[in-house]
């Protein structure tokens, strides 16, 4: 069988949109099987029905992407092992905190010629240091893994508003081109970049900047302050990425995954929105409580990423070089007030 078979591992807000993009292309492109499997973390909705059954019946993810048809060729599957067993192209797109467990469950289950791509924005911190999610997938499953990141608020792409994205690849440009082909539509323009670490660090670290932008909004500090936070954040993103991986390219920060994702997430993202509410509460309500109340099952990545980044900075003795990243973490843990986001001094990152 020469046709590629795609499985999407994850079915949240972005996972569902990714499945929709892929499903429309799988139907059009002769080199792909029509059917796209989507692994669903099963849950029972208040009406007693299983989410998987509803998706397969209505073709909609009524909980995480209501009102959008995914495409009839999307098949929801609650069994992770079964969902991946026939696929040779795996798309990982879950909140980053679940990826370690998912990789452990799939350990030894992936055989043959399989390629992966991660849409997950985040990292794991192991004893040896930071481990990007694409490396976690690569190492645990023994497969090559590209990444796709960009200025991609899922709800906007779901209604087919134009946006761009960046595919980062390690070695094979040919494989990157296959992923570009699988995701590209007239309203979703994907560019391959030979810098997997740079692309993935951009997608990961901008979530911390978005939390800072949300504090600024909550404190009603205005546009200049927010622009300053975005600029300082972008500079810390670049500095930390290059310290961790000297091969990271400057040009990557001008791709969709860099400056464009900082802008869109700081203007319209979930991290921004919940951080705004946190600042408005004067730090009195917890992020966990606000996340549950405001996002209804969707997950924030910025608060845990700020903690993970802080662990790395602390371990390497770099805390002082990254005042914005460090301050975000200390505000999230309640050690500093939201106002502290603009109360650090000139720094030399
Ligand atoms: P989401 O925020 O909608 O999260 C909900 C998903 O997590 C649901 O599918 C839920 O079933 C699943 N889940 C809950 N508990 C779980 C568990 N214990 N194990 C496994 N899964 C569990 O997810 P999303 O928006 O698809 O985000 C996935 C990744 O994509 C994140 O890293 C995010 O930063 C990134 N991303 C999101 C967007 C966006 O606009 N939503 C855009 C670009 C990138
Ligand atoms: P939020 O998780 O803050 O909504 O950001 C989504 C995103 O990554 C847009 O590119």
Short mmCIF file of C-alpha atoms and ligand atoms in Angstrom, two decimals:
data_model
loop_
_atom_site.label_atom_id
_atom_site.label_comp_id
_atom_site.label_asym_id
_atom_site.label_seq_id
_atom_site.Cartn_x
_atom_site.Cartn_y
_atom_site.Cartn_z
CA UNK A 1 0.00 0.00 0.00
CA UNK A 2 1.70 3.16 -1.18
CA UNK A 3 -0.88 5.58 0.21
CA UNK A 4 -0.14 7.32 3.48
CA UNK A 5 -2.51 6.94 6.39
CA UNK A 6 -2.79 9.78 8.88
CA UNK A 7 -3.81 9.66 12.54
CA UNK A 8 -4.28 12.76 14.64
CA UNK A 9 -3.44 12.13 18.30
CA UNK A 10 -5.55 14.69 20.15
CA UNK A 11 -8.93 16.31 19.64
CA UNK A 12 -9.05 19.54 21.61
CA UNK A 13 -9.67 22.96 20.11
CA UNK A 14 -6.60 23.01 17.83
CA UNK A 15 -6.53 19.23 17.43
CA UNK A 16 -10.02 19.30 15.93
CA UNK A 17 -9.11 22.11 13.51
CA UNK A 18 -5.93 20.25 12.52
CA UNK A 19 -8.06 17.17 11.78
CA UNK A 20 -10.36 19.31 9.61
CA UNK A 21 -7.43 20.76 7.60
CA UNK A 22 -5.88 17.33 7.10
CA UNK A 23 -9.18 15.67 6.25
CA UNK A 24 -9.92 18.15 3.47
CA UNK A 25 -6.50 17.50 1.93
CA UNK A 26 -6.59 13.73 2.39
CA UNK A 27 -9.70 13.68 0.21
CA UNK A 28 -8.04 15.75 -2.51
CA UNK A 29 -4.52 14.31 -2.59
CA UNK A 30 -4.14 10.89 -4.25
CA UNK A 31 -1.11 9.97 -2.10
CA UNK A 32 -3.21 9.85 1.09
CA UNK A 33 -5.95 7.52 2.28
CA UNK A 34 -9.25 9.31 2.57
CA UNK A 35 -9.86 8.27 6.16
CA UNK A 36 -8.23 10.30 8.94
CA UNK A 37 -8.35 8.77 12.43
CA UNK A 38 -8.53 11.06 15.41
CA UNK A 39 -7.74 9.78 18.89
CA UNK A 40 -10.18 11.22 21.40
CA UNK A 41 -9.53 11.28 25.14
CA UNK A 42 -12.93 9.85 25.96
CA UNK A 43 -15.33 11.72 28.16
CA UNK A 44 -19.01 11.50 28.93
CA UNK A 45 -20.92 14.72 28.36
CA UNK A 46 -23.63 16.02 30.72
CA UNK A 47 -26.34 14.41 28.51
CA UNK A 48 -24.77 11.00 29.15
CA UNK A 49 -23.39 10.56 25.63
CA UNK A 50 -19.77 9.73 24.88
CA UNK A 51 -17.85 12.45 23.05
CA UNK A 52 -16.51 9.95 20.51
CA UNK A 53 -20.01 8.77 19.62
CA UNK A 54 -21.24 12.34 19.18
CA UNK A 55 -18.29 13.22 16.92
CA UNK A 56 -18.89 10.17 14.77
CA UNK A 57 -22.62 10.81 14.62
CA UNK A 58 -22.65 14.57 14.04
CA UNK A 59 -19.18 15.11 12.55
CA UNK A 60 -18.64 17.83 15.13
CA UNK A 61 -16.54 18.07 18.26
CA UNK A 62 -19.39 19.61 20.22
CA UNK A 63 -17.26 20.21 23.31
CA UNK A 64 -14.00 21.64 21.94
CA UNK A 65 -14.99 23.03 18.51
CA UNK A 66 -18.77 23.42 18.41
CA UNK A 67 -20.45 24.42 15.17
CA UNK A 68 -17.70 23.21 12.83
CA UNK A 69 -17.98 20.13 10.60
CA UNK A 70 -14.72 18.19 10.68
CA UNK A 71 -15.26 16.34 7.39
CA UNK A 72 -17.02 13.02 6.97
CA UNK A 73 -13.69 11.19 6.56
CA UNK A 74 -12.66 11.98 10.15
CA UNK A 75 -13.21 8.95 12.39
CA UNK A 76 -13.02 9.49 16.16
CA UNK A 77 -11.44 6.61 18.08
CA UNK A 78 -11.19 6.43 21.90
CA UNK A 79 -8.59 3.62 21.80
CA UNK A 80 -5.12 5.16 21.46
CA UNK A 81 -3.36 1.98 20.36
CA UNK A 82 -6.00 1.13 17.83
CA UNK A 83 -6.03 4.68 16.47
CA UNK A 84 -2.32 4.65 15.61
CA UNK A 85 -1.92 1.04 14.57
CA UNK A 86 -2.35 1.43 10.82
CA UNK A 87 -1.02 4.95 10.43
CA UNK A 88 2.34 5.84 8.96
CA UNK A 89 1.89 9.57 9.61
CA UNK A 90 1.18 10.68 13.18
CA UNK A 91 0.11 14.20 14.11
CA UNK A 92 0.50 14.94 17.84
CA UNK A 93 -1.69 17.75 19.14
CA UNK A 94 -2.62 17.59 22.83
CA UNK A 95 -1.86 19.95 25.72
CA UNK A 96 1.83 19.39 26.46
CA UNK A 97 1.36 18.04 29.98
CA UNK A 98 -0.27 14.87 28.59
CA UNK A 99 2.44 14.03 26.06
CA UNK A 100 4.77 12.16 28.42
CA UNK A 101 1.97 9.78 29.40
CA UNK A 102 0.84 9.33 25.79
CA UNK A 103 4.39 8.52 24.65
CA UNK A 104 4.75 5.98 27.46
CA UNK A 105 1.50 4.31 26.40
CA UNK A 106 2.74 4.13 22.80
CA UNK A 107 6.22 2.86 23.68
CA UNK A 108 6.95 -0.24 21.59
CA UNK A 109 3.63 0.10 19.74
CA UNK A 110 4.93 2.06 16.74
CA UNK A 111 6.58 -0.11 14.14
CA UNK A 112 7.58 0.24 10.52
CA UNK A 113 8.20 3.38 8.54
CA UNK A 114 6.40 6.04 10.56
CA UNK A 115 6.82 9.83 10.47
CA UNK A 116 5.52 12.23 13.12
CA UNK A 117 4.81 15.92 13.49
CA UNK A 118 4.12 17.79 16.74
CA UNK A 119 1.74 20.74 16.96
CA UNK A 120 2.21 20.76 20.73
CA UNK A 121 3.51 24.00 22.23
CA UNK A 122 5.48 23.17 25.37
CA UNK A 123 8.39 21.28 26.89
CA UNK A 124 9.16 18.70 29.54
CA UNK A 125 11.89 19.21 32.08
CA UNK A 126 13.81 16.02 32.84
CA UNK A 127 16.71 15.52 35.24
CA UNK A 128 19.13 16.04 32.33
CA UNK A 129 17.49 19.32 31.37
CA UNK A 130 14.75 20.54 29.04
CA UNK A 131 13.28 18.10 26.55
CA UNK A 132 11.22 19.55 23.71
CA UNK A 133 8.04 17.59 22.92
CA UNK A 134 9.31 16.62 19.45
CA UNK A 135 12.40 15.06 21.11
CA UNK A 136 10.22 13.26 23.62
CA UNK A 137 8.27 11.73 20.72
CA UNK A 138 11.44 10.96 18.74
CA UNK A 139 13.28 9.37 21.63
CA UNK A 140 10.45 7.43 23.18
CA UNK A 141 8.94 6.13 19.94
CA UNK A 142 12.10 5.91 17.84
CA UNK A 143 10.69 8.00 14.99
CA UNK A 144 11.60 11.24 13.22
CA UNK A 145 9.47 14.20 14.32
CA UNK A 146 8.90 17.56 12.61
CA UNK A 147 6.97 20.42 14.22
CA UNK A 148 4.25 22.81 13.04
CA UNK A 149 3.87 26.11 14.91
CA UNK A 150 2.55 29.54 13.99
CA UNK A 151 0.10 32.37 14.57
CA UNK A 152 -2.80 29.98 14.66
CA UNK A 153 -5.71 30.74 16.96
CA UNK A 154 -7.74 27.63 16.24
CA UNK A 155 -11.21 29.22 16.19
CA UNK A 156 -10.14 31.61 13.42
CA UNK A 157 -8.70 28.85 11.22
CA UNK A 158 -11.83 26.80 11.85
CA UNK A 159 -13.85 29.42 9.96
CA UNK A 160 -11.20 29.53 7.24
CA UNK A 161 -9.72 32.97 7.86
CA UNK A 162 -6.29 33.30 6.25
CA UNK A 163 -3.22 32.53 8.34
CA UNK A 164 0.32 31.23 8.03
CA UNK A 165 2.27 28.52 9.80
CA UNK A 166 5.83 27.22 9.97
CA UNK A 167 6.98 23.61 9.68
CA UNK A 168 10.34 22.99 11.37
CA UNK A 169 12.37 20.02 10.21
CA UNK A 170 15.64 18.39 11.24
CA UNK A 171 16.96 16.56 8.21
CA UNK A 172 14.72 15.59 5.34
CA UNK A 173 13.29 18.47 3.34
CA UNK A 174 11.27 15.90 1.42
CA UNK A 175 9.40 14.82 4.55
CA UNK A 176 8.86 18.44 5.54
CA UNK A 177 7.34 19.03 2.09
CA UNK A 178 4.93 16.13 2.63
CA UNK A 179 3.72 17.73 5.87
CA UNK A 180 3.43 21.11 4.16
CA UNK A 181 1.28 19.49 1.47
CA UNK A 182 -0.90 17.75 4.05
CA UNK A 183 -1.68 20.98 5.95
CA UNK A 184 -1.72 23.66 3.24
CA UNK A 185 -4.98 25.13 2.04
CA UNK A 186 -5.72 28.44 0.30
CA UNK A 187 -6.37 29.93 3.75
CA UNK A 188 -3.51 28.16 5.56
CA UNK A 189 -0.08 28.91 4.13
CA UNK A 190 2.69 26.71 5.47
CA UNK A 191 6.43 27.38 5.08
CA UNK A 192 9.16 24.82 5.84
CA UNK A 193 12.18 25.97 7.88
CA UNK A 194 15.33 23.95 8.57
CA UNK A 195 15.37 24.71 12.31
CA UNK A 196 13.22 22.35 14.32
CA UNK A 197 14.44 23.59 17.72
CA UNK A 198 13.97 27.26 16.82
CA UNK A 199 10.43 26.73 15.57
CA UNK A 200 9.42 24.63 18.59
CA UNK A 201 10.98 26.99 21.13
CA UNK A 202 9.15 29.92 19.53
CA UNK A 203 5.79 28.14 19.89
CA UNK A 204 6.59 27.13 23.45
CA UNK A 205 8.10 30.30 24.89
CA UNK A 206 5.57 32.72 23.40
CA UNK A 207 2.96 31.26 25.76
CA UNK A 208 4.92 32.78 28.66
CA UNK A 209 4.99 36.16 26.89
CA UNK A 210 1.22 35.88 26.39
CA UNK A 211 0.70 35.51 30.15
CA UNK A 212 2.71 38.70 30.66
CA UNK A 213 0.58 40.48 28.02
CA UNK A 214 -2.55 39.34 29.86
CA UNK A 215 -1.29 40.88 33.13
CA UNK A 216 -0.71 44.16 31.30
CA UNK A 217 -4.26 44.05 29.92
CA UNK A 218 -5.71 43.20 33.34
CA UNK A 219 -3.89 46.19 34.84
CA UNK A 220 -5.06 48.38 31.94
CA UNK A 221 -1.56 49.59 31.16
CA UNK A 222 -2.19 50.35 27.51
CA UNK A 223 -0.69 49.63 24.13
CA UNK A 224 2.84 50.92 24.59
CA UNK A 225 3.36 48.75 27.64
CA UNK A 226 1.97 45.73 25.84
CA UNK A 227 4.23 46.36 22.85
CA UNK A 228 7.20 46.65 25.20
CA UNK A 229 6.30 43.33 26.82
CA UNK A 230 6.04 41.69 23.39
CA UNK A 231 9.43 43.09 22.32
CA UNK A 232 11.20 42.12 25.55
CA UNK A 233 9.52 38.73 25.38
CA UNK A 234 10.63 38.13 21.83
CA UNK A 235 14.17 39.08 22.79
CA UNK A 236 14.17 36.63 25.72
CA UNK A 237 12.71 33.94 23.44
CA UNK A 238 15.60 34.39 21.03
CA UNK A 239 18.26 34.57 23.74
CA UNK A 240 17.07 31.45 25.56
CA UNK A 241 16.57 29.46 22.35
CA UNK A 242 20.14 30.20 21.28
CA UNK A 243 21.58 29.36 24.69
CA UNK A 244 19.78 26.01 24.65
CA UNK A 245 20.45 25.27 20.95
CA UNK A 246 23.23 27.34 19.34
CA UNK A 247 22.05 26.17 15.91
CA UNK A 248 18.81 28.19 16.19
CA UNK A 249 18.58 30.77 13.40
CA UNK A 250 17.73 34.47 13.77
CA UNK A 251 15.49 34.28 10.70
CA UNK A 252 13.17 31.79 12.45
CA UNK A 253 11.92 34.59 14.75
CA UNK A 254 10.58 36.43 11.70
CA UNK A 255 8.54 33.43 10.54
CA UNK A 256 4.92 32.86 11.52
CA UNK A 257 6.08 30.77 14.51
CA UNK A 258 8.00 33.76 15.91
CA UNK A 259 6.87 37.35 15.87
CA UNK A 260 3.46 36.58 14.34
CA UNK A 261 2.55 34.04 17.01
CA UNK A 262 3.68 36.43 19.76
CA UNK A 263 1.38 39.09 18.33
CA UNK A 264 -1.73 36.95 17.83
CA UNK A 265 -1.45 35.16 21.17
CA UNK A 266 -0.85 38.43 23.03
CA UNK A 267 -3.91 39.93 21.32
CA UNK A 268 -6.39 37.08 21.21
CA UNK A 269 -5.18 33.94 22.95
CA UNK A 270 -6.47 31.96 25.92
CA UNK A 271 -3.28 32.49 27.94
CA UNK A 272 -3.76 36.24 27.57
CA UNK A 273 -7.42 36.08 28.52
CA UNK A 274 -6.97 34.02 31.69
CA UNK A 275 -3.91 36.04 32.78
CA UNK A 276 -5.98 39.20 32.36
CA UNK A 277 -8.62 37.78 34.69
CA UNK A 278 -5.92 36.76 37.17
CA UNK A 279 -4.52 40.31 37.26
CA UNK A 280 -8.04 41.78 37.54
CA UNK A 281 -8.62 39.60 40.60
CA UNK A 282 -5.43 41.06 42.11
CA UNK A 283 -3.93 37.58 42.16
CA UNK A 284 -6.69 36.40 44.53
CA UNK A 285 -8.15 33.72 42.26
CA UNK A 286 -5.97 30.80 41.20
CA UNK A 287 -5.07 30.03 37.61
CA UNK A 288 -6.50 26.51 38.01
CA UNK A 289 -9.85 27.90 39.07
CA UNK A 290 -9.92 30.52 36.31
CA UNK A 291 -8.85 27.98 33.67
CA UNK A 292 -11.63 25.60 34.63
CA UNK A 293 -14.23 28.36 34.72
CA UNK A 294 -13.23 30.28 31.59
CA UNK A 295 -11.96 27.54 29.25
CA UNK A 296 -14.34 24.67 30.03
CA UNK A 297 -11.93 21.81 29.50
CA UNK A 298 -9.46 23.58 27.23
CA UNK A 299 -6.01 23.92 28.73
CA UNK A 300 -3.57 26.75 29.38
CA UNK A 301 0.04 26.09 28.46
CA UNK A 302 1.71 29.32 29.60
CA UNK A 303 1.56 28.89 33.38
CA UNK A 304 3.19 25.45 33.41
CA UNK A 305 5.64 26.52 30.70
CA UNK A 306 6.68 29.50 32.85
CA UNK A 307 7.41 27.05 35.68
CA UNK A 308 9.33 24.71 33.39
CA UNK A 309 11.35 27.59 31.94
CA UNK A 310 12.07 28.84 35.45
CA UNK A 311 13.40 25.41 36.48
CA UNK A 312 15.77 25.49 33.53
CA UNK A 313 16.86 29.09 34.21
CA UNK A 314 17.41 28.35 37.88
CA UNK A 315 19.34 25.17 37.16
CA UNK A 316 21.60 26.95 34.65
CA UNK A 317 22.10 30.12 36.74
CA UNK A 318 20.35 32.26 34.11
CA UNK A 319 17.45 33.72 36.14
CA UNK A 320 18.85 37.27 36.08
CA UNK A 321 19.30 37.19 32.31
CA UNK A 322 15.58 36.52 31.79
CA UNK A 323 13.62 38.95 33.99
CA UNK A 324 10.39 38.69 32.01
CA UNK A 325 10.23 34.89 32.00
CA UNK A 326 11.22 34.74 35.69
CA UNK A 327 8.78 37.44 36.75
CA UNK A 328 5.88 35.74 34.97
CA UNK A 329 6.57 32.57 36.95
CA UNK A 330 6.78 34.44 40.24
CA UNK A 331 3.51 36.24 39.57
CA UNK A 332 1.81 32.95 38.67
CA UNK A 333 2.93 31.37 41.95
CA UNK A 334 1.73 34.41 43.94
CA UNK A 335 5.21 35.40 45.12
CA UNK A 336 4.94 38.69 43.20
CA UNK A 337 1.96 40.91 42.42
CA UNK A 338 0.85 41.29 38.78
CA UNK A 339 2.24 44.88 38.83
CA UNK A 340 5.73 43.39 39.04
CA UNK A 341 5.50 42.63 35.33
CA UNK A 342 6.83 46.15 34.62
CA UNK A 343 8.97 46.54 37.73
CA UNK A 344 12.23 44.97 36.73
CA UNK A 345 15.35 46.87 35.80
CA UNK A 346 17.44 46.99 32.65
CA UNK A 347 18.76 43.56 31.80
CA UNK A 348 21.35 42.16 29.51
CA UNK A 349 19.85 39.05 27.92
P1 LIG B 1 -7.26 22.07 24.36
O1 LIG B 1 -6.68 23.23 25.06
O2 LIG B 1 -8.57 22.26 23.69
O3 LIG B 1 -7.30 20.91 25.46
C1 LIG B 1 -8.32 20.01 25.60
C2 LIG B 1 -7.93 18.64 25.16
O4 LIG B 1 -7.17 17.96 26.18
C3 LIG B 1 -9.17 17.80 24.90
O5 LIG B 1 -9.02 17.06 23.71
C4 LIG B 1 -9.17 16.87 26.10
O6 LIG B 1 -9.81 15.63 25.82
C5 LIG B 1 -7.71 16.66 26.31
N1 LIG B 1 -7.40 16.05 27.59
C6 LIG B 1 -7.90 16.38 28.82
N2 LIG B 1 -7.38 15.56 29.76
C7 LIG B 1 -6.53 14.72 29.12
C8 LIG B 1 -5.69 13.65 29.54
N3 LIG B 1 -5.59 13.31 30.83
N4 LIG B 1 -4.96 13.01 28.61
C9 LIG B 1 -5.01 13.37 27.32
N5 LIG B 1 -5.79 14.35 26.86
C10 LIG B 1 -6.54 15.02 27.75
O7 LIG B 1 -6.21 21.49 23.29
P2 LIG B 1 -5.71 22.17 21.92
O8 LIG B 1 -6.26 23.56 21.79
O9 LIG B 1 -5.97 21.20 20.83
O10 LIG B 1 -4.15 22.35 22.17
C11 LIG B 1 -3.20 21.34 21.92
C12 LIG B 1 -1.84 21.98 21.70
O11 LIG B 1 -1.92 22.85 20.57
C13 LIG B 1 -1.36 22.86 22.86
O12 LIG B 1 0.03 22.68 23.05
C14 LIG B 1 -1.63 24.27 22.39
O13 LIG B 1 -0.72 25.22 22.92
C15 LIG B 1 -1.43 24.13 20.89
N6 LIG B 1 -2.14 25.15 20.08
C16 LIG B 1 -3.42 25.52 20.37
C17 LIG B 1 -4.05 26.47 19.60
C18 LIG B 1 -5.46 26.94 19.86
O14 LIG B 1 -5.83 28.02 19.37
N7 LIG B 1 -6.27 26.19 20.56
C19 LIG B 1 -3.38 27.01 18.50
C20 LIG B 1 -2.09 26.60 18.22
C21 LIG B 1 -1.48 25.66 19.03
P1 LIG B 2 -3.53 30.26 23.42
O1 LIG B 2 -3.30 28.87 23.95
O2 LIG B 2 -3.02 31.33 24.33
O3 LIG B 2 -4.95 30.49 23.00
O4 LIG B 2 -2.65 30.38 22.10
C1 LIG B 2 -3.03 29.70 20.96
C2 LIG B 2 -1.91 29.71 19.98
O5 LIG B 2 -0.94 29.02 20.17
C3 LIG B 2 -2.05 30.58 18.79
O6 LIG B 2 -1.02 30.36 17.87
#
